[in-house]
mmCIF file of C-alpha atoms and ligand atoms in Angstrom:
data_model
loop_
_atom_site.group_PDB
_atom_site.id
_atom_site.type_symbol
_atom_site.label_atom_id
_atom_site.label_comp_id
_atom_site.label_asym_id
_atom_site.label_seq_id
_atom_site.Cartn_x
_atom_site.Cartn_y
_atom_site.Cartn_z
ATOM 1 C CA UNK E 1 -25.587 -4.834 1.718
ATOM 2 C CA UNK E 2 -25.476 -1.441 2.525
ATOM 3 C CA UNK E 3 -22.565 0.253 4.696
ATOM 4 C CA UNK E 4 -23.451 1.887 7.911
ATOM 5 C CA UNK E 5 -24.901 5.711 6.792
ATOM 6 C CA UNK E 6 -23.103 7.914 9.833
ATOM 7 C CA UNK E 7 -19.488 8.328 8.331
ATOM 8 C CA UNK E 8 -16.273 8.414 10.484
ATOM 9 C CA UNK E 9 -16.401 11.281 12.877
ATOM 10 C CA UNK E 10 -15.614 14.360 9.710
ATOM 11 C CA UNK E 11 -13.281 16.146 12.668
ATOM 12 C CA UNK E 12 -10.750 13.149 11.114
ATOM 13 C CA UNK E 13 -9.493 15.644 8.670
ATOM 14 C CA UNK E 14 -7.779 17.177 10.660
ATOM 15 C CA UNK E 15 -5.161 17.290 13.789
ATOM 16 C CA UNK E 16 -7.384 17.276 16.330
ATOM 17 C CA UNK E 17 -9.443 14.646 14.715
ATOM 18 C CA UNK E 18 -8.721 12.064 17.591
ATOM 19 C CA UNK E 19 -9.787 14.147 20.252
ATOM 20 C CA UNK E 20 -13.211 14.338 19.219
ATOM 21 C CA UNK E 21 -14.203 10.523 19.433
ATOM 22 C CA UNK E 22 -14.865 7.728 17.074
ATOM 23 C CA UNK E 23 -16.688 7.302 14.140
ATOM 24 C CA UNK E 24 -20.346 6.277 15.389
ATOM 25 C CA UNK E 25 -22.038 3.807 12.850
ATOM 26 C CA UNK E 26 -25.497 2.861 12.806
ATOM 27 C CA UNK E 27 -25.308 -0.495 12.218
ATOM 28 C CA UNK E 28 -22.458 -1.065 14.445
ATOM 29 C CA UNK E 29 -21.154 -4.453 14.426
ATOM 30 C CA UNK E 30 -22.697 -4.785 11.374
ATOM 31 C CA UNK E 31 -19.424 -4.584 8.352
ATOM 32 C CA UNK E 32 -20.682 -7.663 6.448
ATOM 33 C CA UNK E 33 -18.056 -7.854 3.566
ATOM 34 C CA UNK E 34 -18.925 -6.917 -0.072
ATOM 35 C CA UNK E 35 -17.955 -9.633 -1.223
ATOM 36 C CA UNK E 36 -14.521 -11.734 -0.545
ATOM 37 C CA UNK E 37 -13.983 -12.699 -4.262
ATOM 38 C CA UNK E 38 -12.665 -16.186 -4.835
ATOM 39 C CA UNK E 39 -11.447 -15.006 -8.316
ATOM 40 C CA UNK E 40 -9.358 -11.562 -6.432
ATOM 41 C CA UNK E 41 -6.896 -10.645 -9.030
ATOM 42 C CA UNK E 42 -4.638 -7.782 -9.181
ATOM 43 C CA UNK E 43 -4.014 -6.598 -12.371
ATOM 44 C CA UNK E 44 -0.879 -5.289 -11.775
ATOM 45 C CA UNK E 45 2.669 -5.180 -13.634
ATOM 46 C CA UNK E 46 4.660 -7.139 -11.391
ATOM 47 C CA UNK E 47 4.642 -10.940 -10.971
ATOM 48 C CA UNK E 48 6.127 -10.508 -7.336
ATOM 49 C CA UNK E 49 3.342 -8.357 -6.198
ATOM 50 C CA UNK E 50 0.584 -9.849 -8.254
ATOM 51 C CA UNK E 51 1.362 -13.298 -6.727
ATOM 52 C CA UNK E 52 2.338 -12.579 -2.952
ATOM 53 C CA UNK E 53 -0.503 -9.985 -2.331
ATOM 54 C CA UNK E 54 -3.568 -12.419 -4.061
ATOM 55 C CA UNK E 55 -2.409 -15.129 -2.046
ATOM 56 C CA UNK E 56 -1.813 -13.219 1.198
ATOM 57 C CA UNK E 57 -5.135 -11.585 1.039
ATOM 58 C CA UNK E 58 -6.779 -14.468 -0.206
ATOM 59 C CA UNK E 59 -5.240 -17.008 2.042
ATOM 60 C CA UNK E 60 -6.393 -14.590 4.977
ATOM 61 C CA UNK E 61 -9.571 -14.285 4.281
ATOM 62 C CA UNK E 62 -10.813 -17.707 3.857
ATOM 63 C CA UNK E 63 -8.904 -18.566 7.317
ATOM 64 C CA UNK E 64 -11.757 -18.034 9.643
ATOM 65 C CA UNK E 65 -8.664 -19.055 12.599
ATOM 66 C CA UNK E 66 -6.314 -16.487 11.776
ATOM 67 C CA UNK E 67 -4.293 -15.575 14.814
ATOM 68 C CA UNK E 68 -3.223 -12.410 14.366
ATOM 69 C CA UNK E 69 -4.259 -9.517 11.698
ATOM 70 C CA UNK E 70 -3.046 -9.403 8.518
ATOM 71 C CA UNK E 71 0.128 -7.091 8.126
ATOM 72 C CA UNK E 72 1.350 -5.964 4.874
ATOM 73 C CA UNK E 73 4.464 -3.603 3.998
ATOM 74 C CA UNK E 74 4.171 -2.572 0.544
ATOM 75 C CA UNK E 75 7.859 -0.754 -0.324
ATOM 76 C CA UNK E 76 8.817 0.704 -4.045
ATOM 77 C CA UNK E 77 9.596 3.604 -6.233
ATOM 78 C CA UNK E 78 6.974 6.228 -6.927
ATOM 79 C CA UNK E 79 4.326 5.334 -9.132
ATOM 80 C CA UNK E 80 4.855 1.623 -8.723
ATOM 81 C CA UNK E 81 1.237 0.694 -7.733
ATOM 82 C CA UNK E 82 1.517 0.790 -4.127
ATOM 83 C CA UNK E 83 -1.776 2.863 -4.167
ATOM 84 C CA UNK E 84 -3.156 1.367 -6.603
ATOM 85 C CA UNK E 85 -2.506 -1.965 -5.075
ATOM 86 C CA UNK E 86 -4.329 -0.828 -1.464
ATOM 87 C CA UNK E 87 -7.874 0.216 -3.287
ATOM 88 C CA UNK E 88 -7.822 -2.751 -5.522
ATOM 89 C CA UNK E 89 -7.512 -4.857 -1.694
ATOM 90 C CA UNK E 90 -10.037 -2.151 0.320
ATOM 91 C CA UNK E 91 -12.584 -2.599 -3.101
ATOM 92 C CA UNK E 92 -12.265 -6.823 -3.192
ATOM 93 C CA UNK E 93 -13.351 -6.264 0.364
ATOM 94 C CA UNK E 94 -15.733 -3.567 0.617
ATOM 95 C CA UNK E 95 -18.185 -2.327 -1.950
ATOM 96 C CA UNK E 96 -17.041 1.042 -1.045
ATOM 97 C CA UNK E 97 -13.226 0.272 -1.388
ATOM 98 C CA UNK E 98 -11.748 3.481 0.243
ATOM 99 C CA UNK E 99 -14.479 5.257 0.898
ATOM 100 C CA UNK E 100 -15.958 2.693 2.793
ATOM 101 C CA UNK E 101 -16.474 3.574 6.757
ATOM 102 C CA UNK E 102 -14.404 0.157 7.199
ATOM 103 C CA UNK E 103 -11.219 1.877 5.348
ATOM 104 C CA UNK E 104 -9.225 4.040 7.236
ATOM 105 C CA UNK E 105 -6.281 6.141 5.565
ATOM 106 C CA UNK E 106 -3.475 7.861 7.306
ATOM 107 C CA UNK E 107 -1.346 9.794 5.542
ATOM 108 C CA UNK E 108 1.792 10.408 7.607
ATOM 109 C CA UNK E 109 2.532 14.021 6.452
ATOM 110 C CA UNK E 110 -1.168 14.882 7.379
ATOM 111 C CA UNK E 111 -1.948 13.140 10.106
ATOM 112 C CA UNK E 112 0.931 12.568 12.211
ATOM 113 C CA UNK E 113 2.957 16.071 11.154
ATOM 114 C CA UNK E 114 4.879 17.129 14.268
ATOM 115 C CA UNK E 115 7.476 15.457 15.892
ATOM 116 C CA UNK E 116 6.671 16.569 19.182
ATOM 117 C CA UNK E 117 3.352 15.820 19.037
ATOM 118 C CA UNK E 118 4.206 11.491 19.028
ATOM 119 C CA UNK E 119 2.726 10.800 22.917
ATOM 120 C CA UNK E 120 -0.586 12.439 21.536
ATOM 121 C CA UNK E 121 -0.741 10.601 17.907
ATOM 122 C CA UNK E 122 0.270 7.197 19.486
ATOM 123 C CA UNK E 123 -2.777 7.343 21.572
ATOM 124 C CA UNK E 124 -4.701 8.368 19.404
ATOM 125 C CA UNK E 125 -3.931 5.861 16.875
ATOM 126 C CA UNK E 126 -4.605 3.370 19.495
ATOM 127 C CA UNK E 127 -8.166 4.950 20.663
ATOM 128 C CA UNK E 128 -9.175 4.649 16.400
ATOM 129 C CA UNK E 129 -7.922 1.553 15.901
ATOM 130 C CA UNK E 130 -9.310 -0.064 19.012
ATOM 131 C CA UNK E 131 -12.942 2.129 18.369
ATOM 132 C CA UNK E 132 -12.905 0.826 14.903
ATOM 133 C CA UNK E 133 -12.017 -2.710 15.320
ATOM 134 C CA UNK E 134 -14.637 -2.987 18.126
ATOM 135 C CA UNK E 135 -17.432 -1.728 15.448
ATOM 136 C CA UNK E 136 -15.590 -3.669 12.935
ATOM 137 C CA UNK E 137 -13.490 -7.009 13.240
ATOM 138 C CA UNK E 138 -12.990 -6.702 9.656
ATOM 139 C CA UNK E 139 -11.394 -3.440 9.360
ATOM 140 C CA UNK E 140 -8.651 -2.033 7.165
ATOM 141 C CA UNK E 141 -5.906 0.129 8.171
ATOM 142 C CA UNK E 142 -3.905 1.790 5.772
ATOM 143 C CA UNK E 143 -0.613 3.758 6.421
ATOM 144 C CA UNK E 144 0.482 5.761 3.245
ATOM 145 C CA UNK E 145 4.575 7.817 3.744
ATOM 146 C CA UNK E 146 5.657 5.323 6.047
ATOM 147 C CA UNK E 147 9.228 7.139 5.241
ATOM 148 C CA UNK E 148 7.942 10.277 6.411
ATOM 149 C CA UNK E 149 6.679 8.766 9.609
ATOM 150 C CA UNK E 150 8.005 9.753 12.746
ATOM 151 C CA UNK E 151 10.753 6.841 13.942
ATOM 152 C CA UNK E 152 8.684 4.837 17.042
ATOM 153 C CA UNK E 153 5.173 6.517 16.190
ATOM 154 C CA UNK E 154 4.347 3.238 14.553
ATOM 155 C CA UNK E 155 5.344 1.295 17.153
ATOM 156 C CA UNK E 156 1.922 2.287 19.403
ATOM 157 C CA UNK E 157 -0.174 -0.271 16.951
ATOM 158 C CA UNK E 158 2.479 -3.304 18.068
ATOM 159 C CA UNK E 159 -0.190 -5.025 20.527
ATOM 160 C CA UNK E 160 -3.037 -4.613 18.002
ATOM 161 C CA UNK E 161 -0.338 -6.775 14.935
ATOM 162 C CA UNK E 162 0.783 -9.365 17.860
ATOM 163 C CA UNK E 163 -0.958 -12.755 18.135
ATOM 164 C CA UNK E 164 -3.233 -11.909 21.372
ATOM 165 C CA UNK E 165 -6.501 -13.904 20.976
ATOM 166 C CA UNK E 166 -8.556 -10.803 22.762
ATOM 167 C CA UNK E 167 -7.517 -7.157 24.084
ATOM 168 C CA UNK E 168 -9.441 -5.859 26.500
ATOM 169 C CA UNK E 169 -12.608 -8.051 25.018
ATOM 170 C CA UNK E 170 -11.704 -7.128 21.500
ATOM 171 C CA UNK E 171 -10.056 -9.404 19.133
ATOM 172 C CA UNK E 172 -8.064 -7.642 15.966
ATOM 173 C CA UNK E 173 -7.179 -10.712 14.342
ATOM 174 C CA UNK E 174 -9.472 -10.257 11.647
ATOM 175 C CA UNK E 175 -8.230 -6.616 10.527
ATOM 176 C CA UNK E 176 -6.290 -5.993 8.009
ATOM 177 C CA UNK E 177 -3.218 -3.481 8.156
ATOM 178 C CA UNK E 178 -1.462 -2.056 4.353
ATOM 179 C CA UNK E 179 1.798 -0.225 4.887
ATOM 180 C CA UNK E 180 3.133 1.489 2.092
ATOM 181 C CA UNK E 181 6.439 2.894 1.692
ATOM 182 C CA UNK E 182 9.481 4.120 -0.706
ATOM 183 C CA UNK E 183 11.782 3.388 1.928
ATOM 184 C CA UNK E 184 13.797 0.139 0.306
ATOM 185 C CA UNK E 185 13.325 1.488 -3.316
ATOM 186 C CA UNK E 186 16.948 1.703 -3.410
ATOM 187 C CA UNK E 187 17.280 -1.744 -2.463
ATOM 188 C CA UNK E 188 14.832 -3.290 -4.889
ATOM 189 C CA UNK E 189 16.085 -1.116 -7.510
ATOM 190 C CA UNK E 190 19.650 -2.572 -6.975
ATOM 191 C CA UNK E 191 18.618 -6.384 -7.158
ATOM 192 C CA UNK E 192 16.262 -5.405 -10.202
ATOM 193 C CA UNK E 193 19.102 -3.889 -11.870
ATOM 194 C CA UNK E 194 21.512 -6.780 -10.782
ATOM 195 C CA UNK E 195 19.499 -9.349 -12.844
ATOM 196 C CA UNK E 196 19.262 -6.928 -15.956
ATOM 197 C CA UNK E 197 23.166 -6.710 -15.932
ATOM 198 C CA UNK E 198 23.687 -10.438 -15.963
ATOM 199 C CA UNK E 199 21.179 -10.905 -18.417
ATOM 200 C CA UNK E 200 18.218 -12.818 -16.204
ATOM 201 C CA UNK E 201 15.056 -12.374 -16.242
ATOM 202 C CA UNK E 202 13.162 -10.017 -14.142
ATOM 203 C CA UNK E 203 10.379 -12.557 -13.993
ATOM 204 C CA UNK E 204 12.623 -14.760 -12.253
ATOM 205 C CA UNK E 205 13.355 -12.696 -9.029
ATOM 206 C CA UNK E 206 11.741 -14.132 -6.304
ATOM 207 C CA UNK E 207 10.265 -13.183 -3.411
ATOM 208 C CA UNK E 208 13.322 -14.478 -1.053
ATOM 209 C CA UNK E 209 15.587 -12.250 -2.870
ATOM 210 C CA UNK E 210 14.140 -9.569 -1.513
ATOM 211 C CA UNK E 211 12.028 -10.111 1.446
ATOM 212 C CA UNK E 212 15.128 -10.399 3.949
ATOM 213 C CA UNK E 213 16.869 -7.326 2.280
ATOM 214 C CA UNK E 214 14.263 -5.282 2.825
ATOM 215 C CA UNK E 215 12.909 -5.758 6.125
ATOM 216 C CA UNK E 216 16.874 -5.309 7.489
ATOM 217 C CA UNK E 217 17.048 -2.235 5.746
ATOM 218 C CA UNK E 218 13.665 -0.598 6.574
ATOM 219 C CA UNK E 219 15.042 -2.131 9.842
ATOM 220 C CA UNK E 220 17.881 0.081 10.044
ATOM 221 C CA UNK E 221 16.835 2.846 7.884
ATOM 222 C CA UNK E 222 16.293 6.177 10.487
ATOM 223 C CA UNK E 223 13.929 7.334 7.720
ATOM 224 C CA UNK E 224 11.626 4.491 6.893
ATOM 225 C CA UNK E 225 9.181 4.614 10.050
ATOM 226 C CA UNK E 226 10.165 1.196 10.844
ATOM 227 C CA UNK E 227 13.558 2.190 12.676
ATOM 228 C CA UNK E 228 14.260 -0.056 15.108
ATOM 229 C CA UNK E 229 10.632 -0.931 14.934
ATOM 230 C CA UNK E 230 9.352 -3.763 17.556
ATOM 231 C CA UNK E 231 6.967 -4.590 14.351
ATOM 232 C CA UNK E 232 9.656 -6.008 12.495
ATOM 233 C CA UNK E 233 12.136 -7.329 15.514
ATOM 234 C CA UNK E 234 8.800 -9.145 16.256
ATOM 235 C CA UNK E 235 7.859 -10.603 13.090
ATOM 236 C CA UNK E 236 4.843 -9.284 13.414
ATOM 237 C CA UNK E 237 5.064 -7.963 9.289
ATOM 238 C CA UNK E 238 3.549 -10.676 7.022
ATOM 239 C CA UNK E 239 4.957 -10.040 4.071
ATOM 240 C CA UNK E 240 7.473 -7.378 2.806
ATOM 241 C CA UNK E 241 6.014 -7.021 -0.545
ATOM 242 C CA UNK E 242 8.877 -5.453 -3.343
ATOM 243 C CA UNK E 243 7.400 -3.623 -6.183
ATOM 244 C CA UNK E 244 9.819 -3.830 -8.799
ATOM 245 C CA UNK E 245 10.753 -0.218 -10.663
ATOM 246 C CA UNK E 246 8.443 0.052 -14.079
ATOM 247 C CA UNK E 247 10.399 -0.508 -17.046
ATOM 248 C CA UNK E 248 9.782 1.729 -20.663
ATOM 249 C CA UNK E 249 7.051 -1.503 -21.742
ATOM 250 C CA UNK E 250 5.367 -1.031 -18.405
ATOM 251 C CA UNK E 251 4.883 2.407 -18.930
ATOM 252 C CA UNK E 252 3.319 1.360 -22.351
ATOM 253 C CA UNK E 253 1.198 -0.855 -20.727
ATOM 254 C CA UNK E 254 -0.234 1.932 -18.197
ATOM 255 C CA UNK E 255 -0.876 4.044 -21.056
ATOM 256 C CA UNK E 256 -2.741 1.712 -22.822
ATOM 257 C CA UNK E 257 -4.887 0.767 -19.697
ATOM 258 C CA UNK E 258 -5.502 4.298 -19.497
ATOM 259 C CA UNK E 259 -6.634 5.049 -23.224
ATOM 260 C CA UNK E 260 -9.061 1.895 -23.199
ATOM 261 C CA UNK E 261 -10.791 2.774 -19.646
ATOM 262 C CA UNK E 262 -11.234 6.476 -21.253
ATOM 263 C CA UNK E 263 -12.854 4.628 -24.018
ATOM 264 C CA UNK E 264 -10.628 5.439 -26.742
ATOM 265 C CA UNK E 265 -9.229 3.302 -29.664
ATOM 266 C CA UNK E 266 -5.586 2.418 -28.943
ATOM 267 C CA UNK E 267 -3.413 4.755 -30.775
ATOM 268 C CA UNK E 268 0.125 3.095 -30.688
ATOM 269 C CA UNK E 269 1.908 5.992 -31.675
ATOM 270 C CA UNK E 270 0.284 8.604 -29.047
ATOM 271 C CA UNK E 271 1.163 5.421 -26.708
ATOM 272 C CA UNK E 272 5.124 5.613 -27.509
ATOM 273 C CA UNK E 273 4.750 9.509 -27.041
ATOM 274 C CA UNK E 274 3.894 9.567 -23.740
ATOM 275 C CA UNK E 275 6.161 6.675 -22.636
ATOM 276 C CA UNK E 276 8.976 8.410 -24.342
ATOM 277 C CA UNK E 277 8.116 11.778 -22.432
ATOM 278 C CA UNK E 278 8.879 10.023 -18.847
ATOM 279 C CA UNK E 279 12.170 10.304 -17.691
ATOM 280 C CA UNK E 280 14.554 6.978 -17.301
ATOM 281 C CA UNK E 281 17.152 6.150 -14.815
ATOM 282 C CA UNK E 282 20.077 4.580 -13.887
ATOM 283 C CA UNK E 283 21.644 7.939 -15.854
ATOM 284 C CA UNK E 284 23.413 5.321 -18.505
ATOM 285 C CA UNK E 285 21.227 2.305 -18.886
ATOM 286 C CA UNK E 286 17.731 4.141 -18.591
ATOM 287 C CA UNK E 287 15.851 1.590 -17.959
ATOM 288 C CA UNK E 288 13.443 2.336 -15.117
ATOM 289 C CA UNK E 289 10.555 5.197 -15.470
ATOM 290 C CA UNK E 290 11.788 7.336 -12.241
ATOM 291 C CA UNK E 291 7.814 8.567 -11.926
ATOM 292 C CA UNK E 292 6.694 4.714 -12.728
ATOM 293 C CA UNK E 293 3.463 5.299 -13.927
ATOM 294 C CA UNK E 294 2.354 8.627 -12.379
ATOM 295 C CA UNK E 295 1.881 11.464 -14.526
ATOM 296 C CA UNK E 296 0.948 9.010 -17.524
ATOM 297 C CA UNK E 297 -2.869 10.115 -16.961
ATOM 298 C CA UNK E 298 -1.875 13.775 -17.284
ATOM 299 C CA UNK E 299 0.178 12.918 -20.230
ATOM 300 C CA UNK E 300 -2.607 11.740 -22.309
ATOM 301 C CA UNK E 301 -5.057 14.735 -21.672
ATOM 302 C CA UNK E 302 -2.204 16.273 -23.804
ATOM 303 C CA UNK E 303 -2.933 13.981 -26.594
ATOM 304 C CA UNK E 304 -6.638 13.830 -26.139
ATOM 305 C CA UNK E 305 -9.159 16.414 -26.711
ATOM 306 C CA UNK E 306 -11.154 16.308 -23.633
HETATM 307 N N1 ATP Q 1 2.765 -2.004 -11.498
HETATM 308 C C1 ATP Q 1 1.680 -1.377 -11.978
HETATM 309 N N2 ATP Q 1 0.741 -2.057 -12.665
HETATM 310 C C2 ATP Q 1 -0.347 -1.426 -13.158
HETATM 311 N N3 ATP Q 1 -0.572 -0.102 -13.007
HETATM 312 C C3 ATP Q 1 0.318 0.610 -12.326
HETATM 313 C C4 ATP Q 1 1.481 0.012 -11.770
HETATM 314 N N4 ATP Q 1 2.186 0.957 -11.136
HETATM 315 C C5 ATP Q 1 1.512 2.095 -11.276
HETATM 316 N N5 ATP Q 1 0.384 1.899 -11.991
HETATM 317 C C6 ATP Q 1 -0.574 2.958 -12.377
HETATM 318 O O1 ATP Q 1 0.008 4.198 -11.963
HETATM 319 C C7 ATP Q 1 -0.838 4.879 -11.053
HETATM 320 C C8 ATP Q 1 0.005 5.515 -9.969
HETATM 321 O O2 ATP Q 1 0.515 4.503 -9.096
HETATM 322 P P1 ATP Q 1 0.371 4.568 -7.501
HETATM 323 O O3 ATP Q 1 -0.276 5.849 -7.089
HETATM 324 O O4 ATP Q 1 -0.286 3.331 -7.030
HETATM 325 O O5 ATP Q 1 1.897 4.600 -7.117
HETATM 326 P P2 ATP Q 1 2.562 4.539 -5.677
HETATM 327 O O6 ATP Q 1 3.528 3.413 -5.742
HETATM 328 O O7 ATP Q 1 1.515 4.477 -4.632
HETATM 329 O O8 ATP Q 1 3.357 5.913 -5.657
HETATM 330 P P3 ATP Q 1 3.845 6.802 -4.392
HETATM 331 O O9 ATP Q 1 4.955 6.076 -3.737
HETATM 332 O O10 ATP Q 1 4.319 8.075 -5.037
HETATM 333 O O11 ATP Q 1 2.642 7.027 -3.521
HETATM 334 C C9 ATP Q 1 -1.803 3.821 -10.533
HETATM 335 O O12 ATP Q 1 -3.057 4.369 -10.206
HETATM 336 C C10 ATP Q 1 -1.908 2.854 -11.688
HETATM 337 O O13 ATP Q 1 -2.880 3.318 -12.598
#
């Protein structure tokens, strides 16, 4: 099944994007999904996220009742997956993952730059969403730099996350919405480091030992986008979903996924190299990689002649 051909309005790139109407598609109405995979796995480092975001998604998915949208606050350090977490949900959905016309990426820095400009981005937020939901019931919405989103800007979407069964004839309770965020890094990062100290198991941190900790402190953080946010004080935020910082074995592991999607033998020395190159924090233990896993794919063009 092919995606509608006319692509959201190109104008999007920029500021003024809004202002020059929604994305037109051709088959409108018509966002069959790729394919809703019973077997969705995320191959990712972390049992927390691994487990809470293939149920979640899953779960949603095959509820053809759902009564509201799907809301999902991804929080860690840099380089934790959070990304990589998003396309691996937009590409179970959509053939197109995030290029698909049914993906739609802010980026707070871009898109919602200036602080006086927050009237203006709020409604046009809600003219995008609502355009786009109306094509497509089965939309995704992702917000990357939730941190460097302006405090209250986020709270225009509220009516869209709440459980109303229709909005002005247009029901969002089959859209998905991916929030992603280093604000609370500090905060997983202490309860991480808490079990290491008493000698437990990181596999053994749960999701209750962090869900509650997080959503007060995004709560109360002024620099999280979620300040004060009617999102949270409503509930309205499925899951707060803690990626754990990336220890000197996860790093390893990265590499290696790297080296064999490049198509390369497995060189265990070059892949100690590169996860000796990252940098480790806290400043005695050095435990965590304090870029995760970015850079690692720059690393190795280093070590292989491309
Ligand atoms: N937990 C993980 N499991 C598997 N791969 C990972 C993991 N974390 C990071 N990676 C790898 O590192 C790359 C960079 O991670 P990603 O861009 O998703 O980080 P991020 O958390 O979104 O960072 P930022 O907060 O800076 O945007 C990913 O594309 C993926 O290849």
């Amino acid at each position: 099944m092919e995606e509608g051909s006319i692509a959201p309005s190109p104008c999007w790139c920029h500021l003024q994007s809004f202002s020059c109407g929604l994305a037109v598609n051709l088959f409108a109405g018509d966002c069959e999904l790729w394919s809703v995979k019973s077997s969705f796995t995320v191959r990712i480092f972390s049992h927390l996220v691994s487990r809470v975001v293939v149920r979640a998604v899953r779960g949603f998915l095959s509820n053809a009742q759902a009564k509201k949208p799907l809301a999902l606050s991804l929080h860690g350090w840099t380089g934790t997956g959070k990304n990589f977490v998003s396309r691996i949900i937009a590409e179970s959905i959509y053939k197109r993952g995030l290029k698909s016309n049914y993906v739609h990426q802010f980026v707070a820095t871009l898109h919602f730059p200036h602080a006086h400009s927050i009237n203006l981005y709020k409604d046009q937020l809600q003219s995008w969403i609502r355009g786009n939901v109306s094509i497509c019931p089965r939309s995704i919405f992702i917000f990357d730099e939730m941190d460097k989103m302006h405090a209250g800007l986020i709270d225009a979407i509220k009516p869209f996350l709440d459980y109303y069964e229709l909005l002005d004839g247009v029901s969002y309770r089959q859209a998905i919405f991916i929030f992603l965020s280093n604000a609370g890094a500090e905060k997983i990062t202490e309860v991480a480091l808490d079990f290491w100290r008493n000698g437990k198991a990181r596999e053994d941190i749960q999701l209750t030992d962090m869900q509650n900790a997080l959503s007060v402190s995004v709560f109360n953080n002024r620099n999280s986008g979620f300040w004060h946010s009617t999102l949270i004080d409503r509930n309205l935020i499925d899951y707060f979903v803690p990626f754990l910082p990336l220890e000197y074995k996860h790093v390893k592991m990265c590499v290696r996924v790297e080296i064999e999607s490049r198509g390369y033998a497995v060189d265990e020395d070059i892949l100690s190299r590169v996860a000796d190159e990252m940098t480790y924090f806290p400043r005695e233990e050095r435990i965590y990689s304090d870029k995760g896993c970015k850079t690692v794919d720059a690393k190795l063009d280093y070590y292989y002649d491309l």
